[in-house]
JSON list of C-alpha atoms in Angstrom, two decimals:
[
{"chain": "A", "resi": 6, "resn": "UNK", "atom": "CA", "xyz": [40.89, -30.49, 18.10]},
{"chain": "A", "resi": 7, "resn": "UNK", "atom": "CA", "xyz": [41.59, -30.12, 21.81]},
{"chain": "A", "resi": 8, "resn": "UNK", "atom": "CA", "xyz": [38.88, -30.16, 24.47]},
{"chain": "A", "resi": 9, "resn": "UNK", "atom": "CA", "xyz": [39.48, -26.47, 25.17]},
{"chain": "A", "resi": 10, "resn": "UNK", "atom": "CA", "xyz": [38.75, -25.43, 21.57]},
{"chain": "A", "resi": 11, "resn": "UNK", "atom": "CA", "xyz": [35.44, -24.75, 19.92]},
{"chain": "A", "resi": 12, "resn": "UNK", "atom": "CA", "xyz": [33.45, -27.96, 19.24]},
{"chain": "A", "resi": 13, "resn": "UNK", "atom": "CA", "xyz": [32.83, -29.03, 15.66]},
{"chain": "A", "resi": 14, "resn": "UNK", "atom": "CA", "xyz": [29.19, -29.61, 16.52]},
{"chain": "A", "resi": 15, "resn": "UNK", "atom": "CA", "xyz": [26.82, -30.66, 19.29]},
{"chain": "A", "resi": 16, "resn": "UNK", "atom": "CA", "xyz": [25.00, -34.00, 19.32]},
{"chain": "A", "resi": 17, "resn": "UNK", "atom": "CA", "xyz": [21.57, -33.15, 20.75]},
{"chain": "A", "resi": 18, "resn": "UNK", "atom": "CA", "xyz": [19.05, -35.89, 21.71]},
{"chain": "A", "resi": 19, "resn": "UNK", "atom": "CA", "xyz": [15.62, -35.43, 20.15]},
{"chain": "A", "resi": 20, "resn": "UNK", "atom": "CA", "xyz": [12.97, -35.10, 22.84]},
{"chain": "A", "resi": 21, "resn": "UNK", "atom": "CA", "xyz": [15.36, -33.94, 25.55]},
{"chain": "A", "resi": 22, "resn": "UNK", "atom": "CA", "xyz": [18.59, -35.06, 27.14]},
{"chain": "A", "resi": 23, "resn": "UNK", "atom": "CA", "xyz": [22.15, -33.92, 27.73]},
{"chain": "A", "resi": 24, "resn": "UNK", "atom": "CA", "xyz": [23.84, -32.52, 24.59]},
{"chain": "A", "resi": 25, "resn": "UNK", "atom": "CA", "xyz": [27.23, -33.98, 23.69]},
{"chain": "A", "resi": 26, "resn": "UNK", "atom": "CA", "xyz": [29.86, -31.62, 22.25]},
{"chain": "A", "resi": 27, "resn": "UNK", "atom": "CA", "xyz": [31.84, -33.09, 19.34]},
{"chain": "A", "resi": 28, "resn": "UNK", "atom": "CA", "xyz": [35.51, -32.15, 19.51]},
{"chain": "A", "resi": 29, "resn": "UNK", "atom": "CA", "xyz": [37.17, -34.90, 17.47]},
{"chain": "A", "resi": 30, "resn": "UNK", "atom": "CA", "xyz": [36.89, -35.35, 13.70]},
{"chain": "A", "resi": 31, "resn": "UNK", "atom": "CA", "xyz": [36.12, -39.08, 14.17]},
{"chain": "A", "resi": 32, "resn": "UNK", "atom": "CA", "xyz": [33.97, -40.50, 16.97]},
{"chain": "A", "resi": 33, "resn": "UNK", "atom": "CA", "xyz": [32.69, -44.01, 17.66]},
{"chain": "A", "resi": 34, "resn": "UNK", "atom": "CA", "xyz": [29.18, -44.38, 19.08]},
{"chain": "A", "resi": 35, "resn": "UNK", "atom": "CA", "xyz": [28.11, -47.48, 21.01]},
{"chain": "A", "resi": 36, "resn": "UNK", "atom": "CA", "xyz": [27.29, -49.19, 24.30]},
{"chain": "A", "resi": 37, "resn": "UNK", "atom": "CA", "xyz": [30.91, -49.95, 25.24]},
{"chain": "A", "resi": 38, "resn": "UNK", "atom": "CA", "xyz": [32.64, -47.72, 27.73]},
{"chain": "A", "resi": 39, "resn": "UNK", "atom": "CA", "xyz": [35.57, -47.40, 25.32]},
{"chain": "A", "resi": 40, "resn": "UNK", "atom": "CA", "xyz": [33.44, -45.60, 22.72]},
{"chain": "A", "resi": 41, "resn": "UNK", "atom": "CA", "xyz": [33.81, -41.85, 22.32]},
{"chain": "A", "resi": 42, "resn": "UNK", "atom": "CA", "xyz": [30.05, -41.45, 22.80]},
{"chain": "A", "resi": 43, "resn": "UNK", "atom": "CA", "xyz": [28.65, -44.09, 25.15]},
{"chain": "A", "resi": 44, "resn": "UNK", "atom": "CA", "xyz": [24.92, -44.88, 24.85]},
{"chain": "A", "resi": 45, "resn": "UNK", "atom": "CA", "xyz": [24.06, -47.31, 27.62]},
{"chain": "A", "resi": 46, "resn": "UNK", "atom": "CA", "xyz": [20.98, -48.91, 26.06]},
{"chain": "A", "resi": 47, "resn": "UNK", "atom": "CA", "xyz": [20.32, -52.59, 25.45]},
{"chain": "A", "resi": 48, "resn": "UNK", "atom": "CA", "xyz": [19.32, -52.16, 21.78]},
{"chain": "A", "resi": 49, "resn": "UNK", "atom": "CA", "xyz": [22.56, -50.25, 20.99]},
{"chain": "A", "resi": 50, "resn": "UNK", "atom": "CA", "xyz": [25.43, -52.42, 19.79]},
{"chain": "A", "resi": 51, "resn": "UNK", "atom": "CA", "xyz": [28.86, -52.38, 21.46]},
{"chain": "A", "resi": 52, "resn": "UNK", "atom": "CA", "xyz": [30.26, -50.40, 18.48]},
{"chain": "A", "resi": 53, "resn": "UNK", "atom": "CA", "xyz": [27.19, -49.15, 16.74]},
{"chain": "A", "resi": 54, "resn": "UNK", "atom": "CA", "xyz": [28.28, -46.44, 14.30]},
{"chain": "A", "resi": 55, "resn": "UNK", "atom": "CA", "xyz": [31.00, -43.90, 13.60]},
{"chain": "A", "resi": 56, "resn": "UNK", "atom": "CA", "xyz": [30.72, -40.14, 13.06]},
{"chain": "A", "resi": 57, "resn": "UNK", "atom": "CA", "xyz": [33.29, -38.40, 10.87]},
{"chain": "A", "resi": 58, "resn": "UNK", "atom": "CA", "xyz": [33.80, -34.71, 10.12]},
{"chain": "A", "resi": 59, "resn": "UNK", "atom": "CA", "xyz": [34.89, -34.53, 6.46]},
{"chain": "A", "resi": 60, "resn": "UNK", "atom": "CA", "xyz": [35.42, -31.24, 4.58]},
{"chain": "A", "resi": 61, "resn": "UNK", "atom": "CA", "xyz": [33.25, -29.30, 7.00]},
{"chain": "A", "resi": 62, "resn": "UNK", "atom": "CA", "xyz": [30.33, -31.79, 6.96]},
{"chain": "A", "resi": 63, "resn": "UNK", "atom": "CA", "xyz": [29.46, -34.55, 9.44]},
{"chain": "A", "resi": 64, "resn": "UNK", "atom": "CA", "xyz": [29.01, -38.08, 8.10]},
{"chain": "A", "resi": 65, "resn": "UNK", "atom": "CA", "xyz": [27.68, -41.28, 9.68]},
{"chain": "A", "resi": 66, "resn": "UNK", "atom": "CA", "xyz": [28.52, -44.92, 8.90]},
{"chain": "A", "resi": 67, "resn": "UNK", "atom": "CA", "xyz": [26.96, -48.00, 10.46]},
{"chain": "A", "resi": 68, "resn": "UNK", "atom": "CA", "xyz": [29.35, -50.57, 11.98]},
{"chain": "A", "resi": 69, "resn": "UNK", "atom": "CA", "xyz": [27.26, -53.69, 11.23]},
{"chain": "A", "resi": 70, "resn": "UNK", "atom": "CA", "xyz": [25.04, -53.00, 14.24]},
{"chain": "A", "resi": 71, "resn": "UNK", "atom": "CA", "xyz": [22.14, -55.27, 15.17]},
{"chain": "A", "resi": 72, "resn": "UNK", "atom": "CA", "xyz": [19.42, -52.60, 15.03]},
{"chain": "A", "resi": 73, "resn": "UNK", "atom": "CA", "xyz": [20.89, -50.32, 12.38]},
{"chain": "A", "resi": 74, "resn": "UNK", "atom": "CA", "xyz": [21.70, -46.64, 11.95]},
{"chain": "A", "resi": 75, "resn": "UNK", "atom": "CA", "xyz": [19.29, -44.34, 10.14]},
{"chain": "A", "resi": 76, "resn": "UNK", "atom": "CA", "xyz": [19.13, -40.81, 8.74]},
{"chain": "A", "resi": 77, "resn": "UNK", "atom": "CA", "xyz": [15.64, -39.39, 8.50]},
{"chain": "A", "resi": 78, "resn": "UNK", "atom": "CA", "xyz": [14.23, -42.88, 8.91]},
{"chain": "A", "resi": 79, "resn": "UNK", "atom": "CA", "xyz": [16.27, -44.45, 6.10]},
{"chain": "A", "resi": 80, "resn": "UNK", "atom": "CA", "xyz": [18.64, -47.24, 7.09]},
{"chain": "A", "resi": 81, "resn": "UNK", "atom": "CA", "xyz": [22.26, -46.64, 6.17]},
{"chain": "A", "resi": 82, "resn": "UNK", "atom": "CA", "xyz": [24.07, -49.12, 3.95]},
{"chain": "A", "resi": 83, "resn": "UNK", "atom": "CA", "xyz": [27.05, -46.79, 3.32]},
{"chain": "A", "resi": 84, "resn": "UNK", "atom": "CA", "xyz": [28.53, -43.61, 4.74]},
{"chain": "A", "resi": 85, "resn": "UNK", "atom": "CA", "xyz": [26.19, -40.64, 4.41]},
{"chain": "A", "resi": 86, "resn": "UNK", "atom": "CA", "xyz": [26.37, -36.94, 5.27]},
{"chain": "A", "resi": 87, "resn": "UNK", "atom": "CA", "xyz": [24.32, -35.41, 8.11]},
{"chain": "A", "resi": 88, "resn": "UNK", "atom": "CA", "xyz": [23.04, -31.85, 7.85]},
{"chain": "A", "resi": 89, "resn": "UNK", "atom": "CA", "xyz": [21.64, -29.85, 10.81]},
{"chain": "A", "resi": 90, "resn": "UNK", "atom": "CA", "xyz": [18.04, -30.55, 9.76]},
{"chain": "A", "resi": 91, "resn": "UNK", "atom": "CA", "xyz": [18.65, -34.31, 9.49]},
{"chain": "A", "resi": 92, "resn": "UNK", "atom": "CA", "xyz": [17.73, -36.76, 12.21]},
{"chain": "A", "resi": 93, "resn": "UNK", "atom": "CA", "xyz": [20.30, -39.39, 13.13]},
{"chain": "A", "resi": 94, "resn": "UNK", "atom": "CA", "xyz": [18.89, -42.63, 14.48]},
{"chain": "A", "resi": 95, "resn": "UNK", "atom": "CA", "xyz": [21.03, -44.99, 16.59]},
{"chain": "A", "resi": 96, "resn": "UNK", "atom": "CA", "xyz": [18.75, -48.01, 17.00]},
{"chain": "A", "resi": 97, "resn": "UNK", "atom": "CA", "xyz": [15.59, -46.36, 18.42]},
{"chain": "A", "resi": 98, "resn": "UNK", "atom": "CA", "xyz": [17.40, -43.27, 19.81]},
{"chain": "A", "resi": 99, "resn": "UNK", "atom": "CA", "xyz": [17.36, -40.09, 17.74]},
{"chain": "A", "resi": 100, "resn": "UNK", "atom": "CA", "xyz": [19.72, -37.12, 17.62]},
{"chain": "A", "resi": 101, "resn": "UNK", "atom": "CA", "xyz": [20.48, -33.96, 15.70]},
{"chain": "A", "resi": 102, "resn": "UNK", "atom": "CA", "xyz": [23.91, -32.50, 15.12]},
{"chain": "A", "resi": 103, "resn": "UNK", "atom": "CA", "xyz": [23.90, -28.74, 15.59]},
{"chain": "A", "resi": 104, "resn": "UNK", "atom": "CA", "xyz": [26.71, -27.19, 13.52]},
{"chain": "A", "resi": 105, "resn": "UNK", "atom": "CA", "xyz": [27.42, -24.92, 10.56]},
{"chain": "A", "resi": 106, "resn": "UNK", "atom": "CA", "xyz": [28.21, -27.12, 7.52]},
{"chain": "A", "resi": 107, "resn": "UNK", "atom": "CA", "xyz": [30.83, -24.89, 5.89]},
{"chain": "A", "resi": 108, "resn": "UNK", "atom": "CA", "xyz": [31.89, -27.55, 3.41]},
{"chain": "A", "resi": 109, "resn": "UNK", "atom": "CA", "xyz": [28.31, -27.98, 2.22]},
{"chain": "A", "resi": 110, "resn": "UNK", "atom": "CA", "xyz": [27.92, -24.26, 1.53]},
{"chain": "A", "resi": 111, "resn": "UNK", "atom": "CA", "xyz": [31.22, -24.18, -0.36]},
{"chain": "A", "resi": 112, "resn": "UNK", "atom": "CA", "xyz": [30.10, -27.15, -2.44]},
{"chain": "A", "resi": 113, "resn": "UNK", "atom": "CA", "xyz": [26.81, -25.41, -3.23]},
{"chain": "A", "resi": 114, "resn": "UNK", "atom": "CA", "xyz": [28.60, -22.23, -4.31]},
{"chain": "A", "resi": 115, "resn": "UNK", "atom": "CA", "xyz": [31.03, -24.20, -6.50]},
{"chain": "A", "resi": 116, "resn": "UNK", "atom": "CA", "xyz": [28.09, -25.93, -8.19]},
{"chain": "A", "resi": 117, "resn": "UNK", "atom": "CA", "xyz": [26.61, -22.52, -9.02]},
{"chain": "A", "resi": 118, "resn": "UNK", "atom": "CA", "xyz": [29.89, -21.41, -10.60]},
{"chain": "A", "resi": 119, "resn": "UNK", "atom": "CA", "xyz": [30.15, -24.58, -12.65]},
{"chain": "A", "resi": 120, "resn": "UNK", "atom": "CA", "xyz": [26.56, -24.24, -13.84]},
{"chain": "A", "resi": 121, "resn": "UNK", "atom": "CA", "xyz": [27.15, -20.66, -15.00]},
{"chain": "A", "resi": 122, "resn": "UNK", "atom": "CA", "xyz": [30.35, -21.66, -16.83]},
{"chain": "A", "resi": 123, "resn": "UNK", "atom": "CA", "xyz": [28.50, -24.46, -18.63]},
{"chain": "A", "resi": 124, "resn": "UNK", "atom": "CA", "xyz": [25.84, -21.97, -19.73]},
{"chain": "A", "resi": 125, "resn": "UNK", "atom": "CA", "xyz": [28.56, -19.67, -21.12]},
{"chain": "A", "resi": 126, "resn": "UNK", "atom": "CA", "xyz": [30.22, -22.52, -23.05]},
{"chain": "A", "resi": 127, "resn": "UNK", "atom": "CA", "xyz": [26.87, -23.64, -24.48]},
{"chain": "A", "resi": 128, "resn": "UNK", "atom": "CA", "xyz": [26.08, -20.08, -25.60]},
{"chain": "A", "resi": 129, "resn": "UNK", "atom": "CA", "xyz": [29.45, -19.77, -27.32]},
{"chain": "A", "resi": 130, "resn": "UNK", "atom": "CA", "xyz": [28.94, -23.02, -29.18]},
{"chain": "A", "resi": 131, "resn": "UNK", "atom": "CA", "xyz": [25.55, -21.93, -30.49]},
{"chain": "A", "resi": 132, "resn": "UNK", "atom": "CA", "xyz": [26.88, -18.92, -32.43]},
{"chain": "A", "resi": 133, "resn": "UNK", "atom": "CA", "xyz": [29.81, -18.77, -34.80]},
{"chain": "A", "resi": 134, "resn": "UNK", "atom": "CA", "xyz": [32.07, -15.75, -35.30]},
{"chain": "A", "resi": 135, "resn": "UNK", "atom": "CA", "xyz": [30.27, -14.93, -38.56]},
{"chain": "A", "resi": 136, "resn": "UNK", "atom": "CA", "xyz": [26.92, -14.87, -36.76]},
{"chain": "A", "resi": 137, "resn": "UNK", "atom": "CA", "xyz": [28.29, -12.69, -33.95]},
{"chain": "A", "resi": 138, "resn": "UNK", "atom": "CA", "xyz": [29.60, -10.23, -36.58]},
{"chain": "A", "resi": 139, "resn": "UNK", "atom": "CA", "xyz": [26.16, -10.04, -38.16]},
{"chain": "A", "resi": 140, "resn": "UNK", "atom": "CA", "xyz": [26.88, -12.34, -41.13]},
{"chain": "A", "resi": 141, "resn": "UNK", "atom": "CA", "xyz": [25.72, -15.84, -41.86]},
{"chain": "A", "resi": 142, "resn": "UNK", "atom": "CA", "xyz": [27.51, -18.36, -44.06]},
{"chain": "A", "resi": 143, "resn": "UNK", "atom": "CA", "xyz": [25.72, -19.64, -47.18]},
{"chain": "A", "resi": 144, "resn": "UNK", "atom": "CA", "xyz": [25.62, -23.29, -46.08]},
{"chain": "A", "resi": 145, "resn": "UNK", "atom": "CA", "xyz": [23.85, -22.49, -42.83]},
{"chain": "A", "resi": 146, "resn": "UNK", "atom": "CA", "xyz": [21.47, -20.09, -44.58]},
{"chain": "A", "resi": 147, "resn": "UNK", "atom": "CA", "xyz": [20.56, -22.77, -47.16]},
{"chain": "A", "resi": 148, "resn": "UNK", "atom": "CA", "xyz": [20.06, -25.43, -44.49]},
{"chain": "A", "resi": 149, "resn": "UNK", "atom": "CA", "xyz": [17.69, -23.22, -42.50]},
{"chain": "A", "resi": 150, "resn": "UNK", "atom": "CA", "xyz": [14.05, -23.90, -43.43]},
{"chain": "A", "resi": 151, "resn": "UNK", "atom": "CA", "xyz": [12.53, -21.07, -45.41]},
{"chain": "A", "resi": 152, "resn": "UNK", "atom": "CA", "xyz": [9.13, -19.70, -44.44]},
{"chain": "A", "resi": 153, "resn": "UNK", "atom": "CA", "xyz": [6.32, -20.69, -46.74]},
{"chain": "A", "resi": 154, "resn": "UNK", "atom": "CA", "xyz": [5.25, -17.92, -49.14]},
{"chain": "A", "resi": 155, "resn": "UNK", "atom": "CA", "xyz": [1.48, -17.78, -49.55]},
{"chain": "A", "resi": 156, "resn": "UNK", "atom": "CA", "xyz": [0.29, -18.18, -53.15]},
{"chain": "A", "resi": 157, "resn": "UNK", "atom": "CA", "xyz": [-1.82, -15.48, -54.73]},
{"chain": "A", "resi": 158, "resn": "UNK", "atom": "CA", "xyz": [-4.98, -17.02, -56.15]},
{"chain": "A", "resi": 159, "resn": "UNK", "atom": "CA", "xyz": [-6.43, -15.46, -59.30]},
{"chain": "A", "resi": 160, "resn": "UNK", "atom": "CA", "xyz": [-10.10, -14.54, -58.86]},
{"chain": "A", "resi": 161, "resn": "UNK", "atom": "CA", "xyz": [-12.45, -16.85, -60.72]},
{"chain": "A", "resi": 162, "resn": "UNK", "atom": "CA", "xyz": [-14.51, -14.99, -63.33]},
{"chain": "A", "resi": 163, "resn": "UNK", "atom": "CA", "xyz": [-18.12, -16.08, -63.09]},
{"chain": "A", "resi": 164, "resn": "UNK", "atom": "CA", "xyz": [-20.72, -15.30, -65.74]},
{"chain": "A", "resi": 165, "resn": "UNK", "atom": "CA", "xyz": [-23.93, -13.71, -64.63]},
{"chain": "A", "resi": 166, "resn": "UNK", "atom": "CA", "xyz": [-27.19, -15.61, -64.85]},
{"chain": "A", "resi": 167, "resn": "UNK", "atom": "CA", "xyz": [-28.23, -13.58, -67.89]},
{"chain": "A", "resi": 168, "resn": "UNK", "atom": "CA", "xyz": [-24.96, -14.19, -69.70]},
{"chain": "A", "resi": 169, "resn": "UNK", "atom": "CA", "xyz": [-24.75, -17.90, -68.95]},
{"chain": "A", "resi": 170, "resn": "UNK", "atom": "CA", "xyz": [-25.74, -20.23, -71.78]},
{"chain": "A", "resi": 171, "resn": "UNK", "atom": "CA", "xyz": [-27.44, -23.47, -70.91]},
{"chain": "A", "resi": 172, "resn": "UNK", "atom": "CA", "xyz": [-27.40, -26.42, -73.28]},
{"chain": "A", "resi": 173, "resn": "UNK", "atom": "CA", "xyz": [-30.22, -28.76, -72.48]},
{"chain": "A", "resi": 174, "resn": "UNK", "atom": "CA", "xyz": [-29.46, -31.03, -75.42]},
{"chain": "A", "resi": 175, "resn": "UNK", "atom": "CA", "xyz": [-28.49, -34.53, -74.35]},
{"chain": "A", "resi": 176, "resn": "UNK", "atom": "CA", "xyz": [-26.01, -36.43, -76.53]},
{"chain": "A", "resi": 177, "resn": "UNK", "atom": "CA", "xyz": [-27.64, -39.22, -78.49]},
{"chain": "A", "resi": 178, "resn": "UNK", "atom": "CA", "xyz": [-25.40, -41.88, -76.99]},
{"chain": "A", "resi": 179, "resn": "UNK", "atom": "CA", "xyz": [-26.56, -40.90, -73.46]},
{"chain": "A", "resi": 180, "resn": "UNK", "atom": "CA", "xyz": [-30.27, -40.71, -74.26]},
{"chain": "A", "resi": 181, "resn": "UNK", "atom": "CA", "xyz": [-32.40, -42.95, -72.05]},
{"chain": "A", "resi": 182, "resn": "UNK", "atom": "CA", "xyz": [-34.74, -45.21, -74.00]},
{"chain": "A", "resi": 183, "resn": "UNK", "atom": "CA", "xyz": [-38.03, -46.39, -72.64]},
{"chain": "A", "resi": 184, "resn": "UNK", "atom": "CA", "xyz": [-38.69, -50.14, -72.58]},
{"chain": "A", "resi": 185, "resn": "UNK", "atom": "CA", "xyz": [-41.50, -49.84, -75.24]},
{"chain": "A", "resi": 186, "resn": "UNK", "atom": "CA", "xyz": [-39.39, -47.82, -77.64]},
{"chain": "A", "resi": 187, "resn": "UNK", "atom": "CA", "xyz": [-37.94, -49.93, -80.49]},
{"chain": "A", "resi": 188, "resn": "UNK", "atom": "CA", "xyz": [-34.52, -49.28, -81.85]},
{"chain": "A", "resi": 189, "resn": "UNK", "atom": "CA", "xyz": [-34.28, -47.48, -85.18]},
{"chain": "A", "resi": 190, "resn": "UNK", "atom": "CA", "xyz": [-33.42, -49.76, -88.11]},
{"chain": "A", "resi": 191, "resn": "UNK", "atom": "CA", "xyz": [-29.82, -49.76, -89.06]},
{"chain": "A", "resi": 192, "resn": "UNK", "atom": "CA", "xyz": [-28.37, -49.62, -92.54]},
{"chain": "A", "resi": 193, "resn": "UNK", "atom": "CA", "xyz": [-27.74, -53.37, -92.66]},
{"chain": "A", "resi": 194, "resn": "UNK", "atom": "CA", "xyz": [-31.51, -54.13, -92.50]},
{"chain": "A", "resi": 195, "resn": "UNK", "atom": "CA", "xyz": [-32.12, -51.96, -95.58]},
{"chain": "A", "resi": 196, "resn": "UNK", "atom": "CA", "xyz": [-29.34, -53.78, -97.45]},
{"chain": "A", "resi": 197, "resn": "UNK", "atom": "CA", "xyz": [-30.81, -57.23, -96.69]},
{"chain": "A", "resi": 198, "resn": "UNK", "atom": "CA", "xyz": [-34.29, -56.03, -97.66]},
{"chain": "A", "resi": 199, "resn": "UNK", "atom": "CA", "xyz": [-33.10, -54.95, -101.13]},
{"chain": "A", "resi": 200, "resn": "UNK", "atom": "CA", "xyz": [-31.38, -58.27, -101.69]},
{"chain": "A", "resi": 201, "resn": "UNK", "atom": "CA", "xyz": [-34.52, -60.13, -100.67]},
{"chain": "A", "resi": 202, "resn": "UNK", "atom": "CA", "xyz": [-36.66, -58.12, -103.15]},
{"chain": "A", "resi": 203, "resn": "UNK", "atom": "CA", "xyz": [-34.26, -58.74, -106.03]},
{"chain": "A", "resi": 204, "resn": "UNK", "atom": "CA", "xyz": [-34.36, -62.49, -105.38]},
{"chain": "A", "resi": 205, "resn": "UNK", "atom": "CA", "xyz": [-38.17, -62.53, -105.35]},
{"chain": "A", "resi": 206, "resn": "UNK", "atom": "CA", "xyz": [-38.32, -60.58, -108.66]},
{"chain": "A", "resi": 207, "resn": "UNK", "atom": "CA", "xyz": [-36.13, -63.18, -110.33]}
]
């Protein structure tokens, strides 16, 4: 763009100083007189960094400088975009670029459109034509978990106290015997006793 046209942005020093209008889409920044933007400071390299205007957004790239180029305090290792709120650091000297990032706004709007289209596609995939028509195929209906049906419990009939019969009898096998109680004679003892008497009579 010619010097008579509208600048693509203004490089403004943080803390005061002369603003530098940016007319070209690519500008070298450094201490050399041949640079597009000359910063005559000892800690600025001869060719320190380059500014490029790409798709309506300014970008910065370090040119292997001794003291580095930063954006918002972070040292650049590759080309990075610069928005109006960002702070560009050339060594220990800080600037802002005042401009309207048209490319950034277009990118943001395009991202909104893409997001809405993805939502539409996802919604279409969730429902089949049968579901949209109000029907549901048998396979999908069978695969869907069915709600649990509560069981009806029959009431337990309880006898009243008057009607209840209590059996206090304890089975003979479970009767507890005291230590002094002798066991009742069994049939075998009677048999041996008879045999013994018959032998004595003989």
